[in-house]
Amino acid sequence: MSIHQVNICGFAQMLRALRGQLDKADAHALTTGYSSRDLLSARLAPDMYPLAKQIQFACTQAREAVCRLTGQALPVLCTPGDMDQARQLIDETLDHLAAADAAQIDAGASLDVGIELAGGLAFDMKGSEYAANWATPQFYFNLITAYSILRHNGVPLGKADYVPHMFAWMRQAG
């Protein structure tokens, strides 16, 4: 499998799942009186970022994968203030992923990728190492944290809401 297939296509299917989870959160808010805006400020622990930031970070990681593997400038994304903005951010990220050139992404495996974080931390690796060891775990951390915040706040989600794309391969056993 190529970097494009694993990362870019994988990120896209999981962002579509996150979008579906937000739709369920809105429906849940309508039936329970819980504010979907309150959900965006919900967090799992006091020192963790809220749902709105988790969505922003998942979208940022997905877009940064495209940019870092193709030598483009990194995006600066805003934190969504409501569910419509969150869905719009996901949709714009899906458009960005769909526009990525698969051959260019895969060629990015040999690029030198440098990541500089606050506090003077820096990481230097090849594009293939970045895709496997940075982009993938960072993206999924924010994605599963968003799912967990929704679940923790009573949104009726299950495994099928996390991986709805798997139903494309479902068959009756036996």
Coordinates of C-alpha atoms in Angstrom, one line a residue:
M1 CA 0.0 0.0 0.0
S2 CA 1.2 3.5 -0.7
I3 CA 1.4 6.5 1.6
H4 CA -1.4 8.1 -0.4
Q5 CA -3.7 5.1 0.2
V6 CA -2.9 4.7 3.8
N7 CA -2.7 8.3 4.9
I8 CA -4.7 10.5 2.5
C9 CA -7.4 8.0 1.6
G10 CA -7.6 6.7 5.2
F11 CA -7.8 10.2 6.6
A12 CA -10.6 11.1 4.2
Q13 CA -12.7 8.1 5.2
M14 CA -12.2 8.8 8.9
L15 CA -13.1 12.5 8.5
R16 CA -16.3 11.5 6.8
A17 CA -17.0 9.3 9.8
L18 CA -16.3 12.2 12.1
R19 CA -18.7 14.4 10.1
G20 CA -21.4 11.7 10.6
Q21 CA -20.6 11.6 14.3
L22 CA -21.2 15.4 14.5
D23 CA -24.5 15.0 12.6
K24 CA -25.5 12.4 15.3
A25 CA -24.4 14.8 18.0
D26 CA -26.7 17.5 16.6
A27 CA -29.6 15.1 16.4
H28 CA -28.9 14.0 20.0
A29 CA -28.8 17.7 21.1
L30 CA -32.2 18.2 19.6
T31 CA -33.8 15.3 21.4
T32 CA -32.1 15.9 24.8
G33 CA -31.9 19.7 25.0
Y34 CA -28.2 19.4 25.3
S35 CA -26.4 22.2 23.4
S36 CA -24.2 21.2 20.5
R37 CA -22.2 24.3 21.3
D38 CA -21.6 22.9 24.8
L39 CA -20.3 19.7 23.1
L40 CA -17.7 21.7 21.3
S41 CA -16.3 23.0 24.6
A42 CA -16.4 19.5 26.3
R43 CA -13.2 17.7 27.1
L44 CA -12.2 14.4 28.5
A45 CA -9.8 15.8 31.2
P46 CA -9.1 19.3 32.4
D47 CA -5.7 19.4 30.8
M48 CA -6.9 18.1 27.4
Y49 CA -8.2 20.2 24.5
P50 CA -12.0 20.4 23.9
L51 CA -13.9 18.8 21.0
A52 CA -13.6 21.9 18.8
K53 CA -9.8 21.8 19.1
Q54 CA -9.7 18.0 18.5
I55 CA -11.6 18.6 15.2
Q56 CA -9.3 21.4 14.2
F57 CA -6.2 19.3 15.0
A58 CA -7.5 16.3 13.1
C59 CA -8.1 18.5 10.1
T60 CA -4.7 20.2 10.5
Q61 CA -2.9 16.8 10.7
A62 CA -4.6 15.6 7.5
R63 CA -3.8 18.8 5.6
E64 CA -0.3 19.0 6.9
A65 CA 0.3 15.4 5.6
V66 CA -0.4 16.6 2.1
C67 CA 1.6 19.8 2.5
R68 CA 4.7 18.2 4.1
L69 CA 4.8 15.3 1.6
T70 CA 4.5 17.7 -1.3
G71 CA 6.6 20.6 -0.1
Q72 CA 3.7 23.0 0.3
A73 CA 3.2 25.7 2.9
L74 CA 1.5 24.5 6.1
P75 CA -2.1 25.5 6.6
V76 CA -3.4 27.6 9.5
L77 CA -6.8 26.5 10.5
C78 CA -9.3 28.2 12.8
T79 CA -11.1 26.5 15.7
P80 CA -14.7 26.0 14.8
G81 CA -17.2 28.0 16.9
D82 CA -20.3 25.9 16.1
M83 CA -21.2 22.6 14.5
D84 CA -21.8 24.1 11.1
Q85 CA -18.2 25.6 11.2
A86 CA -16.9 22.2 12.3
R87 CA -18.6 20.4 9.4
Q88 CA -17.4 23.1 7.0
L89 CA -13.8 22.6 8.3
I90 CA -14.1 18.9 7.7
D91 CA -15.6 19.4 4.2
E92 CA -12.8 21.8 3.2
T93 CA -10.3 19.3 4.5
L94 CA -11.9 16.6 2.5
D95 CA -11.7 18.8 -0.6
H96 CA -8.0 19.4 0.1
L97 CA -7.3 15.7 0.4
A98 CA -9.3 14.9 -2.7
A99 CA -7.1 17.4 -4.7
A100 CA -3.9 15.8 -3.5
D101 CA -1.8 14.2 -6.3
A102 CA -1.2 10.6 -5.3
A103 CA 2.0 10.3 -7.2
Q104 CA 3.4 13.4 -5.6
I105 CA 2.4 12.2 -2.1
D106 CA 4.1 8.9 -2.6
A107 CA 7.2 10.6 -4.0
G108 CA 7.3 12.5 -0.8
A109 CA 8.4 9.4 1.0
S110 CA 12.0 10.4 0.3
L111 CA 11.7 14.0 1.3
D112 CA 13.3 15.4 4.4
V113 CA 10.6 16.5 6.8
G114 CA 11.3 18.8 9.7
I115 CA 8.8 19.5 12.4
E116 CA 9.5 22.3 14.9
L117 CA 7.3 22.5 18.0
A118 CA 7.0 25.1 20.7
G119 CA 9.6 24.9 23.4
G120 CA 12.4 24.2 21.0
L121 CA 11.6 20.6 20.2
A122 CA 12.3 19.6 16.6
F123 CA 12.0 16.3 14.7
D124 CA 13.8 15.4 11.5
M125 CA 12.8 12.4 9.4
K126 CA 12.1 11.2 5.9
G127 CA 8.6 11.5 4.5
S128 CA 7.9 7.8 4.9
E129 CA 8.8 8.0 8.6
Y130 CA 6.8 11.1 9.0
A131 CA 3.7 9.5 7.4
A132 CA 3.9 6.3 9.5
N133 CA 5.2 7.6 12.8
W134 CA 3.9 11.2 13.1
A135 CA 1.0 12.0 10.8
T136 CA -0.9 8.7 11.4
P137 CA -0.7 8.6 15.2
Q138 CA -1.3 12.4 15.6
F139 CA -4.4 12.3 13.3
Y140 CA -5.9 9.2 15.0
F141 CA -5.2 10.6 18.5
N142 CA -7.3 13.7 17.8
L143 CA -9.9 11.6 15.9
I144 CA -10.5 9.1 18.7
T145 CA -10.4 11.8 21.3
A146 CA -13.2 13.6 19.4
Y147 CA -15.2 10.4 19.3
S148 CA -14.6 9.8 23.0
I149 CA -15.7 13.3 24.0
L150 CA -18.9 12.8 22.0
R151 CA -19.5 9.3 23.7
H152 CA -18.6 10.7 27.1
N153 CA -21.3 13.3 26.7
G154 CA -24.1 10.9 25.8
V155 CA -24.1 11.0 22.0
P156 CA -25.2 7.5 21.1
L157 CA -22.3 6.4 19.0
G158 CA -20.9 2.9 18.5
K159 CA -18.1 1.2 16.6
A160 CA -20.2 1.4 13.4
D161 CA -20.2 5.2 13.7
Y162 CA -16.4 5.1 14.0
V163 CA -15.8 2.9 11.0
P164 CA -18.9 3.1 8.8
H165 CA -16.8 2.6 5.6
M166 CA -16.3 -1.0 6.7
F167 CA -19.8 -1.9 5.7
A168 CA -18.7 -1.8 2.1
W169 CA -17.0 -5.1 2.7
M170 CA -19.6 -6.7 4.9
R171 CA -21.0 -10.2 4.1
Q172 CA -23.1 -12.7 6.0
A173 CA -20.8 -15.1 7.7
G174 CA -21.3 -18.9 7.5

